[in-house]
Short mmCIF file of C-alpha atoms in Angstrom, two decimals:
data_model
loop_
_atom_site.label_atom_id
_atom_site.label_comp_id
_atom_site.label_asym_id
_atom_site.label_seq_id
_atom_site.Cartn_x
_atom_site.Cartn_y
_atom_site.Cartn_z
CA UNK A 1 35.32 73.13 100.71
CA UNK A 2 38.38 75.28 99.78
CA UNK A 3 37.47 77.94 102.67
CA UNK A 4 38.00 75.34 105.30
CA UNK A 5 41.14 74.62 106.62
CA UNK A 6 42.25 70.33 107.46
CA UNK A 7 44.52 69.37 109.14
CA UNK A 8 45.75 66.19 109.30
CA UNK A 9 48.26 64.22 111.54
CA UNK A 10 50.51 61.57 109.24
CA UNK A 11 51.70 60.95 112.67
CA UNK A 12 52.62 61.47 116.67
CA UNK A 13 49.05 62.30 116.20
CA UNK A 14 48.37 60.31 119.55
CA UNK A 15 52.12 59.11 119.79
CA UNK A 16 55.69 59.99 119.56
CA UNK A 17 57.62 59.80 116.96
CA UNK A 18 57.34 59.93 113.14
CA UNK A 19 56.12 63.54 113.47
CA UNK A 20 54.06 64.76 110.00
CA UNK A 21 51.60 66.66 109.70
CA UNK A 22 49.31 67.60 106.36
CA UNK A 23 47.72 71.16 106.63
CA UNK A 24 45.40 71.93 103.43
CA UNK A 25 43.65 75.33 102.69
CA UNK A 26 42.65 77.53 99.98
CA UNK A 27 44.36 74.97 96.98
CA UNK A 28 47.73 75.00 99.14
CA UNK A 29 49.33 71.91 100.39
CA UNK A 30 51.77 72.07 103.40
CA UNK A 31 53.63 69.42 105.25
CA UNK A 32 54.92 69.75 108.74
CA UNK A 33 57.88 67.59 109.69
CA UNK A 34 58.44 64.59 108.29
CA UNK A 35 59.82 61.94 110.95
CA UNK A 36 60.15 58.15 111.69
CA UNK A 37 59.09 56.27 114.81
CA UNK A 38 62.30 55.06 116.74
CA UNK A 39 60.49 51.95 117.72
CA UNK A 40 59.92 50.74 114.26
CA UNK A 41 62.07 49.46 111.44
CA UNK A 42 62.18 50.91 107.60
CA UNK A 43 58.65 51.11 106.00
CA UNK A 44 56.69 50.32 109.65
CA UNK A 45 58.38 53.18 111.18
CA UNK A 46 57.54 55.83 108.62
CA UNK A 47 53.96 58.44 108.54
CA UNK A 48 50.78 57.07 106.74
CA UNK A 49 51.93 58.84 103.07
CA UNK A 50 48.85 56.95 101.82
CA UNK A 51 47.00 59.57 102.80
CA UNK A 52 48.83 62.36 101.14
CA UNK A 53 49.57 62.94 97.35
CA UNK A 54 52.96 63.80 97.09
CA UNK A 55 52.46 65.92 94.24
CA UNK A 56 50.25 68.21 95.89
CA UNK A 57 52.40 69.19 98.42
CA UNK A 58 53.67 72.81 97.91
CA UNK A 59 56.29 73.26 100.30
CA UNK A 60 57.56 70.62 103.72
CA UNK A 61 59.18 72.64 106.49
CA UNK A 62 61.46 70.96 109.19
CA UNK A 63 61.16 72.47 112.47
CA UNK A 64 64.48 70.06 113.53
CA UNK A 65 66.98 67.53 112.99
CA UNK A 66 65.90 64.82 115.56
CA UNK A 67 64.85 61.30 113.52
CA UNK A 68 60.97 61.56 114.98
CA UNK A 69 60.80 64.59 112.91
CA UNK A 70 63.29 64.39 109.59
CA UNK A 71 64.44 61.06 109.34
CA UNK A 72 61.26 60.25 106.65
CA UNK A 73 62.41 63.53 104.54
CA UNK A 74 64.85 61.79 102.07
CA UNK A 75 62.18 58.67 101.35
CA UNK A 76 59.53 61.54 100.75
CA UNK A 77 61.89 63.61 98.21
CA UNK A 78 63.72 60.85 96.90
CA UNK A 79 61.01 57.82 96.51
CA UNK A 80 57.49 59.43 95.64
CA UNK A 81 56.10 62.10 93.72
CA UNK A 82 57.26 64.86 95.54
CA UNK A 83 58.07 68.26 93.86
CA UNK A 84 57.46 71.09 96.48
CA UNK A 85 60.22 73.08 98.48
CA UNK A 86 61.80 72.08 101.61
CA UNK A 87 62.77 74.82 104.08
CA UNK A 88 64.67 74.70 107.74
CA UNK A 89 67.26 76.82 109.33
CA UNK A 90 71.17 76.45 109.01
CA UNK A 91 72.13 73.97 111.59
CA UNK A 92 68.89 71.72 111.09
CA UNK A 93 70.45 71.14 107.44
CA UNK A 94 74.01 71.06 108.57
CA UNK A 95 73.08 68.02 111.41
CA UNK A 96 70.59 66.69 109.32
CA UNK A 97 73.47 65.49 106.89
CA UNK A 98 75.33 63.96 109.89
CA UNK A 99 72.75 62.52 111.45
CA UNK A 100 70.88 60.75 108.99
CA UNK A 101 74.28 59.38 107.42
CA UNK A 102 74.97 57.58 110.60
CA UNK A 103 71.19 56.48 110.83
CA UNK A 104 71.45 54.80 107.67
CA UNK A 105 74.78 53.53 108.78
CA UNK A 106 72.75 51.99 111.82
CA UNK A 107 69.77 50.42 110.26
CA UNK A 108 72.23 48.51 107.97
CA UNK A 109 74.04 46.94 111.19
CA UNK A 110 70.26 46.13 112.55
CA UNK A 111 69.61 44.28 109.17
CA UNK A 112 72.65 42.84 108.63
CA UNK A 113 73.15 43.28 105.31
CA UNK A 114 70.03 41.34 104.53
CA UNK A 115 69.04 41.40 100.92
CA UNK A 116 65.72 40.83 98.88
CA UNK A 117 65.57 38.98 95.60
CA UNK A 118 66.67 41.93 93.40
CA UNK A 119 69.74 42.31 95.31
CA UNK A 120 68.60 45.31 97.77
CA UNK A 121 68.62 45.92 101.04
CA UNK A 122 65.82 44.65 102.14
CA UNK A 123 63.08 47.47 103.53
CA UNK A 124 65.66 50.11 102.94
CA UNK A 125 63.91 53.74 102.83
CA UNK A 126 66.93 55.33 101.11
CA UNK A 127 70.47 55.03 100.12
CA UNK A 128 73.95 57.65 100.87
CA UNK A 129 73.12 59.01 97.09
CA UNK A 130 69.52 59.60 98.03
CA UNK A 131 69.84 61.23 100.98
CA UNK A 132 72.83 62.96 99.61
CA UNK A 133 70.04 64.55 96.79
CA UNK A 134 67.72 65.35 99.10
CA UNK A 135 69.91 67.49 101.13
CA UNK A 136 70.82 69.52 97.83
CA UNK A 137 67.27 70.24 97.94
CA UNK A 138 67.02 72.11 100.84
CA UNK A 139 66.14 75.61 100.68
CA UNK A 140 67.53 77.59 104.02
CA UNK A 141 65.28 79.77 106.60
CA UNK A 142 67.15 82.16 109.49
CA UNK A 143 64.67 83.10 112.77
CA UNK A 144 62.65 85.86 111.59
CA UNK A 145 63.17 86.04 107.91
CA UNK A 146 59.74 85.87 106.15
CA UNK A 147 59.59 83.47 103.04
CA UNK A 148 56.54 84.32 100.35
CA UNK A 149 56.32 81.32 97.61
CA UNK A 150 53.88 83.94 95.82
CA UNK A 151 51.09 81.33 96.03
CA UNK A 152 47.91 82.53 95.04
CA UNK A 153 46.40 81.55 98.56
CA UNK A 154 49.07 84.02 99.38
CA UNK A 155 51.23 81.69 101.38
CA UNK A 156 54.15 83.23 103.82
CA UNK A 157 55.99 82.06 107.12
CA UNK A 158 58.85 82.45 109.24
CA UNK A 159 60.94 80.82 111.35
CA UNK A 160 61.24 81.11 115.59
CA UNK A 161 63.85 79.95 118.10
CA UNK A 162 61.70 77.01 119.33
CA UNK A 163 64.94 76.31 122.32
CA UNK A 164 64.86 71.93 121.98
CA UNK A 165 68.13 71.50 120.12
CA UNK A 166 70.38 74.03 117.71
CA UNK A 167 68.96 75.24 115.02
CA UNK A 168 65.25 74.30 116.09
CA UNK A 169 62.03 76.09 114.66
CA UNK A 170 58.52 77.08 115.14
CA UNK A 171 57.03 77.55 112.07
CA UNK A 172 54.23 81.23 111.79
CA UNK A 173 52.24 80.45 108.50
CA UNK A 174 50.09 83.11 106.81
CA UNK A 175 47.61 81.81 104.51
CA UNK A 176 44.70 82.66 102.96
CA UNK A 177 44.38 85.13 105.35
CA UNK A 178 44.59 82.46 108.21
CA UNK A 179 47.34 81.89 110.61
CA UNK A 180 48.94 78.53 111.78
CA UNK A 181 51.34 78.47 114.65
CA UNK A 182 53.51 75.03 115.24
CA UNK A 183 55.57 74.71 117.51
CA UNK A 184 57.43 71.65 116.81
CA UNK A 185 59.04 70.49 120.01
CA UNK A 186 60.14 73.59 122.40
CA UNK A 187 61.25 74.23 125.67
CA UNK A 188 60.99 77.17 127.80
CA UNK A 189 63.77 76.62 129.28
CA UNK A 190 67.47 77.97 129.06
CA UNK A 191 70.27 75.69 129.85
CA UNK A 192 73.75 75.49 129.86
CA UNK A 193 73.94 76.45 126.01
CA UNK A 194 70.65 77.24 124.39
CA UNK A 195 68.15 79.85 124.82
CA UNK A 196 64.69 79.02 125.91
CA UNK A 197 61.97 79.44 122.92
CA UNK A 198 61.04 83.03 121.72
CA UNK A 199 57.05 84.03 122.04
CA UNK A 200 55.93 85.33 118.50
CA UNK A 201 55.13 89.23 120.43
CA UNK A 202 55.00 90.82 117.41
CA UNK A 203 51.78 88.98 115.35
CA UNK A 204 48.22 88.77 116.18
CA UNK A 205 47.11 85.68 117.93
CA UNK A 206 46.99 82.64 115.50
CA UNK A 207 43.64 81.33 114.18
CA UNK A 208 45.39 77.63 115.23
CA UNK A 209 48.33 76.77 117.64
CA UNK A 210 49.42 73.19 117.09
CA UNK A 211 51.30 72.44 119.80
CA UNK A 212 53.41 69.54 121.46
CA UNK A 213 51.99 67.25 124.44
CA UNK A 214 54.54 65.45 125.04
CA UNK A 215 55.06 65.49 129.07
CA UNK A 216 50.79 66.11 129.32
CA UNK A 217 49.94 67.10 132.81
CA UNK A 218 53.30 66.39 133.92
CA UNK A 219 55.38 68.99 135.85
CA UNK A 220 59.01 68.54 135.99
CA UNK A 221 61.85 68.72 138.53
CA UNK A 222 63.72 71.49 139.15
CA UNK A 223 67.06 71.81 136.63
CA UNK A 224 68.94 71.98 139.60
CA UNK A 225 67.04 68.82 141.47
CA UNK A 226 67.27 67.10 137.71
CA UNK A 227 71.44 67.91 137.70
CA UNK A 228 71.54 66.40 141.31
CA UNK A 229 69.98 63.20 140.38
CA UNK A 230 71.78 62.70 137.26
CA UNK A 231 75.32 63.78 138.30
CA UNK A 232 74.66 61.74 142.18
CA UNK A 233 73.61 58.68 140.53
CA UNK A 234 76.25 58.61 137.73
CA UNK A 235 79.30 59.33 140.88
CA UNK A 236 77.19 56.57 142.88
CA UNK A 237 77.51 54.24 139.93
CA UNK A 238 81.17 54.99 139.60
CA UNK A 239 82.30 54.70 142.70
CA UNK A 240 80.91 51.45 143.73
CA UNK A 241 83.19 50.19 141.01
CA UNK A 242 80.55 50.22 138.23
CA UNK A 243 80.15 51.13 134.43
CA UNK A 244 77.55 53.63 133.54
CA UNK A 245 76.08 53.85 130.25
CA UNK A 246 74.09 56.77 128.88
CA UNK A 247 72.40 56.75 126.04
CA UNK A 248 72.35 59.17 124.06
CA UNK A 249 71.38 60.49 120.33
CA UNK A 250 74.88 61.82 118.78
CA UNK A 251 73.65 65.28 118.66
CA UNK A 252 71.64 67.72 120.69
CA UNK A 253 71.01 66.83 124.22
CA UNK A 254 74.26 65.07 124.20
CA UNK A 255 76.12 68.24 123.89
CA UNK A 256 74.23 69.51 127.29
CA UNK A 257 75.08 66.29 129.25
CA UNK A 258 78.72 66.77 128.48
CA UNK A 259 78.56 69.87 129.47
CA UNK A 260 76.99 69.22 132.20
CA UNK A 261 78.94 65.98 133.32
CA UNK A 262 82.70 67.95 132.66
CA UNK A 263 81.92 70.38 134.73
CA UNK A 264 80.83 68.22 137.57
CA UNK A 265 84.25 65.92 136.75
CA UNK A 266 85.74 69.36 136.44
CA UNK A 267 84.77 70.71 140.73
CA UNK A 268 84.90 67.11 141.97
CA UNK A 269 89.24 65.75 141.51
CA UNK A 270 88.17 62.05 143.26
CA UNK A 271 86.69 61.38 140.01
CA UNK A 272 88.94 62.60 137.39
CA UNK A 273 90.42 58.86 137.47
CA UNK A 274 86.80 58.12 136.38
CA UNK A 275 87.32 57.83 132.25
CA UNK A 276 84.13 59.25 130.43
CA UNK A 277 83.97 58.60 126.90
CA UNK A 278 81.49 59.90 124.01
CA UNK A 279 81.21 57.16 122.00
CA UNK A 280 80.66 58.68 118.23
CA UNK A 281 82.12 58.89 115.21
CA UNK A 282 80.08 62.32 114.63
CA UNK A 283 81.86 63.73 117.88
CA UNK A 284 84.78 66.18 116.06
CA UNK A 285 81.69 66.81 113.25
CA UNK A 286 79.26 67.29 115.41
CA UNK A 287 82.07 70.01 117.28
CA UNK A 288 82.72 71.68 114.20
CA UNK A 289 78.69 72.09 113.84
CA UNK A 290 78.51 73.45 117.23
CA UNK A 291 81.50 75.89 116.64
CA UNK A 292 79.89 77.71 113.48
CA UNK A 293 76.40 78.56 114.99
CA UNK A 294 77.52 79.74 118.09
CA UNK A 295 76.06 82.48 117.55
CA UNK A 296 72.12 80.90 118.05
CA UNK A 297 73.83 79.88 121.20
CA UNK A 298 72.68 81.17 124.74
CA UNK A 299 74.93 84.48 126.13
CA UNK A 300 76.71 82.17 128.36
CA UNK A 301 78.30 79.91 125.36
CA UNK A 302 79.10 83.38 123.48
CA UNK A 303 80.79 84.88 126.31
CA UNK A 304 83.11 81.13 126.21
CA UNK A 305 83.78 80.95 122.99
CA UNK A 306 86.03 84.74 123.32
CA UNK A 307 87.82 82.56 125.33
CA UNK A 308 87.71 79.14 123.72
CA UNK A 309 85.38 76.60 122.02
CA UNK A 310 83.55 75.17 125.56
CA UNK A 311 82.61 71.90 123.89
CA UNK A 312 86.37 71.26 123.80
CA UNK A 313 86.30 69.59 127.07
CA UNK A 314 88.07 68.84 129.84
CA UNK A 315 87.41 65.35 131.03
CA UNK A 316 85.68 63.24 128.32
CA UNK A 317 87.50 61.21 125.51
CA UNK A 318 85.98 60.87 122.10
CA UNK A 319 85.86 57.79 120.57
CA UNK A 320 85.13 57.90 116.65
CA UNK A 321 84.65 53.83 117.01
CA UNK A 322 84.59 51.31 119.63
CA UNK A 323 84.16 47.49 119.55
CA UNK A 324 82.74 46.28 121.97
CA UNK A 325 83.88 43.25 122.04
CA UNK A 326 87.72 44.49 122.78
CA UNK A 327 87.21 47.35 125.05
CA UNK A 328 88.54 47.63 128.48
CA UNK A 329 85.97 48.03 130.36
CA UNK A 330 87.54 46.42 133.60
CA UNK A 331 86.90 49.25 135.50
CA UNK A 332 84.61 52.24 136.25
CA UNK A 333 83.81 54.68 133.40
CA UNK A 334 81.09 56.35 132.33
CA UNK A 335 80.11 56.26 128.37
CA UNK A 336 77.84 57.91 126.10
CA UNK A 337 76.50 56.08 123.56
CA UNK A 338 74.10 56.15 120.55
CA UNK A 339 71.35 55.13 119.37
CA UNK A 340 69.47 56.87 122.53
CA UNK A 341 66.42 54.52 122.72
CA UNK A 342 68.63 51.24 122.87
CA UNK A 343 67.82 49.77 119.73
CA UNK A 344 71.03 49.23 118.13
CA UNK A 345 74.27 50.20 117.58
CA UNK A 346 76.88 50.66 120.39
CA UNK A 347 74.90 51.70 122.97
CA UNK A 348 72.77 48.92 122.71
CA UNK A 349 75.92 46.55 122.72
CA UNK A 350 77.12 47.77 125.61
CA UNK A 351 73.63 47.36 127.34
CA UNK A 352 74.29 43.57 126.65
CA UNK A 353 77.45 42.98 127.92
CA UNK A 354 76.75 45.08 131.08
CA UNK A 355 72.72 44.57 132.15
CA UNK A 356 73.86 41.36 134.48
CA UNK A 357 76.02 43.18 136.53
CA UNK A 358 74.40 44.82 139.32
CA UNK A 359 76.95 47.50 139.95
CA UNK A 360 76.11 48.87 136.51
CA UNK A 361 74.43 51.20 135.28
CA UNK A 362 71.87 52.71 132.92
CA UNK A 363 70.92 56.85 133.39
CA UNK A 364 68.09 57.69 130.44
CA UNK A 365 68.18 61.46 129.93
CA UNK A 366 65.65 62.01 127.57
CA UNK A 367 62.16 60.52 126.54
CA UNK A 368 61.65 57.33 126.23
CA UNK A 369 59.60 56.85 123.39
CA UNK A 370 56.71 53.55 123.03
CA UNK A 371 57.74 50.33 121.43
CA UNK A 372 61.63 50.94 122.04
CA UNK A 373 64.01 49.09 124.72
CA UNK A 374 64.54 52.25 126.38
CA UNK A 375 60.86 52.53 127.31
CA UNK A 376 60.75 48.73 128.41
CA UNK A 377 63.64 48.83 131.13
CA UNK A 378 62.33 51.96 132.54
CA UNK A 379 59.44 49.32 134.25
CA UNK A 380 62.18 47.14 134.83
CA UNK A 381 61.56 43.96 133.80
CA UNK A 382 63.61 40.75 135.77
CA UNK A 383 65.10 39.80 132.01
CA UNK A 384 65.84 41.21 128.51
CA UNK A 385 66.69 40.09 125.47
CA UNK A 386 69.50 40.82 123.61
CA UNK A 387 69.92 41.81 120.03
CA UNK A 388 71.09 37.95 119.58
CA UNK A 389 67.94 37.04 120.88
CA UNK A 390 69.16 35.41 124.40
CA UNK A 391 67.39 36.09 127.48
CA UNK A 392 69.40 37.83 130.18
CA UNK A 393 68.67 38.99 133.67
CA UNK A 394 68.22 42.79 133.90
CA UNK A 395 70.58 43.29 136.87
CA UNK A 396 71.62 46.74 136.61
CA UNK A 397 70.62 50.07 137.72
CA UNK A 398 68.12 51.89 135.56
CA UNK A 399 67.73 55.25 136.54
CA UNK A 400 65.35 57.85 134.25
CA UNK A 401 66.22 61.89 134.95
CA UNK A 402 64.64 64.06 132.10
CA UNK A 403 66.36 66.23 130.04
CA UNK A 404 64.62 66.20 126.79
CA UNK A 405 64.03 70.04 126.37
CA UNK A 406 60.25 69.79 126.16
CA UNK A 407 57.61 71.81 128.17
CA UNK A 408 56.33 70.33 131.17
CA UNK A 409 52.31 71.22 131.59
CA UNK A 410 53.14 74.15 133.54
CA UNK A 411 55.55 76.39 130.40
CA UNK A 412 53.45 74.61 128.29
CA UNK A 413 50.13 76.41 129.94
CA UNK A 414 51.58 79.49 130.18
CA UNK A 415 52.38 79.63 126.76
CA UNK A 416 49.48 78.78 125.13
CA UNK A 417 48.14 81.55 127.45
CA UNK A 418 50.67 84.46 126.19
CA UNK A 419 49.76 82.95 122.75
CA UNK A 420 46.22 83.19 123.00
CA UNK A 421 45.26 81.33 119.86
CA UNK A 422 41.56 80.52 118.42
CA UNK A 423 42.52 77.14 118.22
CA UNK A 424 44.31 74.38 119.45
CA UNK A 425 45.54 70.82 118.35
CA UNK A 426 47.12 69.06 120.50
CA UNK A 427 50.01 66.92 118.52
CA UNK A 428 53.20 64.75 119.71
CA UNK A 429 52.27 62.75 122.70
CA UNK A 430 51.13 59.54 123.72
CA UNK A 431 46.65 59.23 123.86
CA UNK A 432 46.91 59.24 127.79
CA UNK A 433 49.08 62.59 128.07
CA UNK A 434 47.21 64.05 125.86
CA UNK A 435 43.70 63.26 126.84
CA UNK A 436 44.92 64.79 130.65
CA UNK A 437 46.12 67.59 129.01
CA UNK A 438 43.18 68.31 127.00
CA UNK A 439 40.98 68.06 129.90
CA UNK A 440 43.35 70.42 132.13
CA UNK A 441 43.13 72.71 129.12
CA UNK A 442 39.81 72.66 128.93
CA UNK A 443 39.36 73.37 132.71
CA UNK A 444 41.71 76.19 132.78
CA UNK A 445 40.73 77.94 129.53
CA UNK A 446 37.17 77.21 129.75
CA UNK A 447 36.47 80.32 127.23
CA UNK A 448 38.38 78.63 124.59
CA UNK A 449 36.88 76.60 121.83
CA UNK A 450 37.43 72.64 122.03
CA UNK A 451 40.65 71.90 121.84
CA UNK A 452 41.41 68.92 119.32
CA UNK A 453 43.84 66.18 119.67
CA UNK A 454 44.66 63.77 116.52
#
């Protein structure tokens, strides 16, 4: 039984979110990410651990710091039997801190302070201190450096640029004379300040690739027909005399929106009266992240920071809080606001107050995951409820232009292809995606063996 390898999705097995997955060979124990799922709350919302000893686990690498694929990692070291080694790269650790200090911060406005008998908060996965220990348990990994936890299945990997967000990770695992590719989630891609993901040239092709399925058969847009949408709609939004909300997660594809949105403020004066706001009290953290690992940046963010930090910007206004309640909203602006699937938080306040108002608007820039408000208005419905539970008519704009920094079926193809592995798994996307993908797989790559999705 030892000489075959298992491997087991915790979860986004046939979803997204809560990425996790349990690889087992040769006496070794590795985990894979360890995520929540957006759409549900505290212990609903985390990977099935019941199927995993904790204490087994040798080592848990993080391929990045989005909450579908970290935000379980503190309730996993913190709150079982856990005594492995974490590993991920410099800025995964560095956001991970911010990140998950505001998520926490979140979930206790969704609860509102509600308490169990013992005094608790009730389904609470971890408190400040606890995530605050887990973090001084991280181990770091830079692209390319080879770790060896002298295992006797003879255990190695290393890290490579997977594009997605800073700091992001595939993970090449040597093992008992095996080799394990994931990917994480990647993109192909360059944009206005990362470099698309790096194909491992320099290895043999992988006994298994387990790779992300997120946009299935889909093929996206152009960047430049994605840009036109999402900068035309916001100016169409704004100049009928309406407020546009975008929501956003605090870090990662934020950072490219703004980017992208100043410069279009930037070549276009009729709008500069136009106020955008970022709406986050991570935003001068979050710059100060950004700042030190320029150097994973893209050539064209290198080049601008001889000249100055480029995610100083020209046009937007950071707001470290906002109450809703008291801001002047009377007329246009455009803000971004967290959570990004609508859930809580201020981005889902200000999706309240403004939904009715039919010269509003909503642009969703990333993927919508299952189970989550963002998802729902995307078929929109005539009415939503609000987080006070009232039924409102859903009057507003909803516009959906992706920019999530995953492959589309095309890059994803192609890489696989350059790849060439023995294997496949298919991970991170929803059963229909993936079932279409597996049968265009299957079709093109007809010499491959099956290709397996969880």
């Amino acid at each position: 039984m030892e000489d075959i390898m298992t491997i087991t999705p915790l979860g986004a097995g046939q979803e997204v979110g809560r990425s996790c997955h349990l690889l087992t060979f040769r006496s070794t124990t590795i985990l894979l990410d360890c995520g929540i799922h957006p759409g549900y709350d505290g212990m609903a919302g985390l990977p099935f651990f019941d199927r995993v000893d904790p204490e087994q686990v040798d080592v848990l690498l993080i391929t990045h710091f989005h909450l579908d694929h970290a935000a379980s990692l503190p309730y996993f070291t913190e709150r079982t039997g856990f005594k492995g080694r974490v590993f991920m790269t410099h800025p995964t650790k560095a956001v991970i801190r911010l990140l998950l200090g505001d998520y926490l911060k979140l979930m206790g406005m969704k609860r509102g302070g509600v308490k169990s008998e013992d005094g608790q908060d009730s389904d609470v996965l971890y408190t400040e201190a606890e995530l605050q220990s887990c973090v001084d348990k991280i181990e770091l990994i830079d692209y390319h450096q080879t770790i060896d936890l002298n295992l006797p299945s003879g255990l190695k990997f290393h890290a490579l640029n997977a594009g997605h967000v800073l700091g992001a990770a595939m993970f090449f695992i040597e093992i008992g004379g095996r080799s394990v590719l994931y990917t994480g989630d990647y993109s192909m891609e360059e944009d206005r300040h990362l470099m698309a993901a790096e194909l491992p040239r320099y290895h043999a092709s992988p006994d298994v690739l387990i790779v992300e399925s997120t946009y299935g058969v889909q093929v996206h847009a152009s960047r430049a027909e994605r840009e036109a949408r999402f900068t035309g709609t916001i100016e169409r939004i704004v100049t009928g005399g309406g407020r546009c909300l975008i929501p956003v997660f605090a870090l990662g594809r934020a950072q490219e929106l703004l980017l992208i949105l100043d410069e279009y403020w930037q070549e276009h004066p009729n709008l500069q009266s136009v106020p955008i706001y970022y709406a986050s009290k991570m935003a001068s953290r979050a710059l100060r992240v950004y700042q030190t690992y320029a150097n994973m940046m893209n050539a064209r963010i290198r080049s601008q920071m001889d000249l100055g930090n480029p995610f100083h910007f020209s046009h937007i206004r950071n707001l470290k809080s906002i109450d809703v309640n008291n801001f002047d909203d009377r007329g246009p602006s455009v803000v971004f606001a967290s959570p990004g699937m609508l859930q809580s938080g201020v981005s889902r306040q200000l999706f309240d107050r403004w939904a009715g108002d039919p010269k509003n608007g909503v642009m969703l820039a990333g993927y919508a995951v299952e189970h989550t408000l963002a998802k729902e208005i995307m078929s929109q419905p005539k009415e939503v409820v609000t987080m006070e539970g009232r039924r409102q008519p859903l009057n507003c704009l909803v516009d959906y232009v992706s920019f999530s920094a995953h492959v589309d079926f095309v890059q994803n193809r192609d890489f696989i292809s350059s790849v060439n592995p023995r294997n496949i798994i298919l991970v991170h996307g929803a059963k229909e995606e993936m079932g279409r993908l597996k049968g265009a797989l299957m079709l093109h790559y007809n010499k491959l063996p099956e290709v397996c999705f969880g």
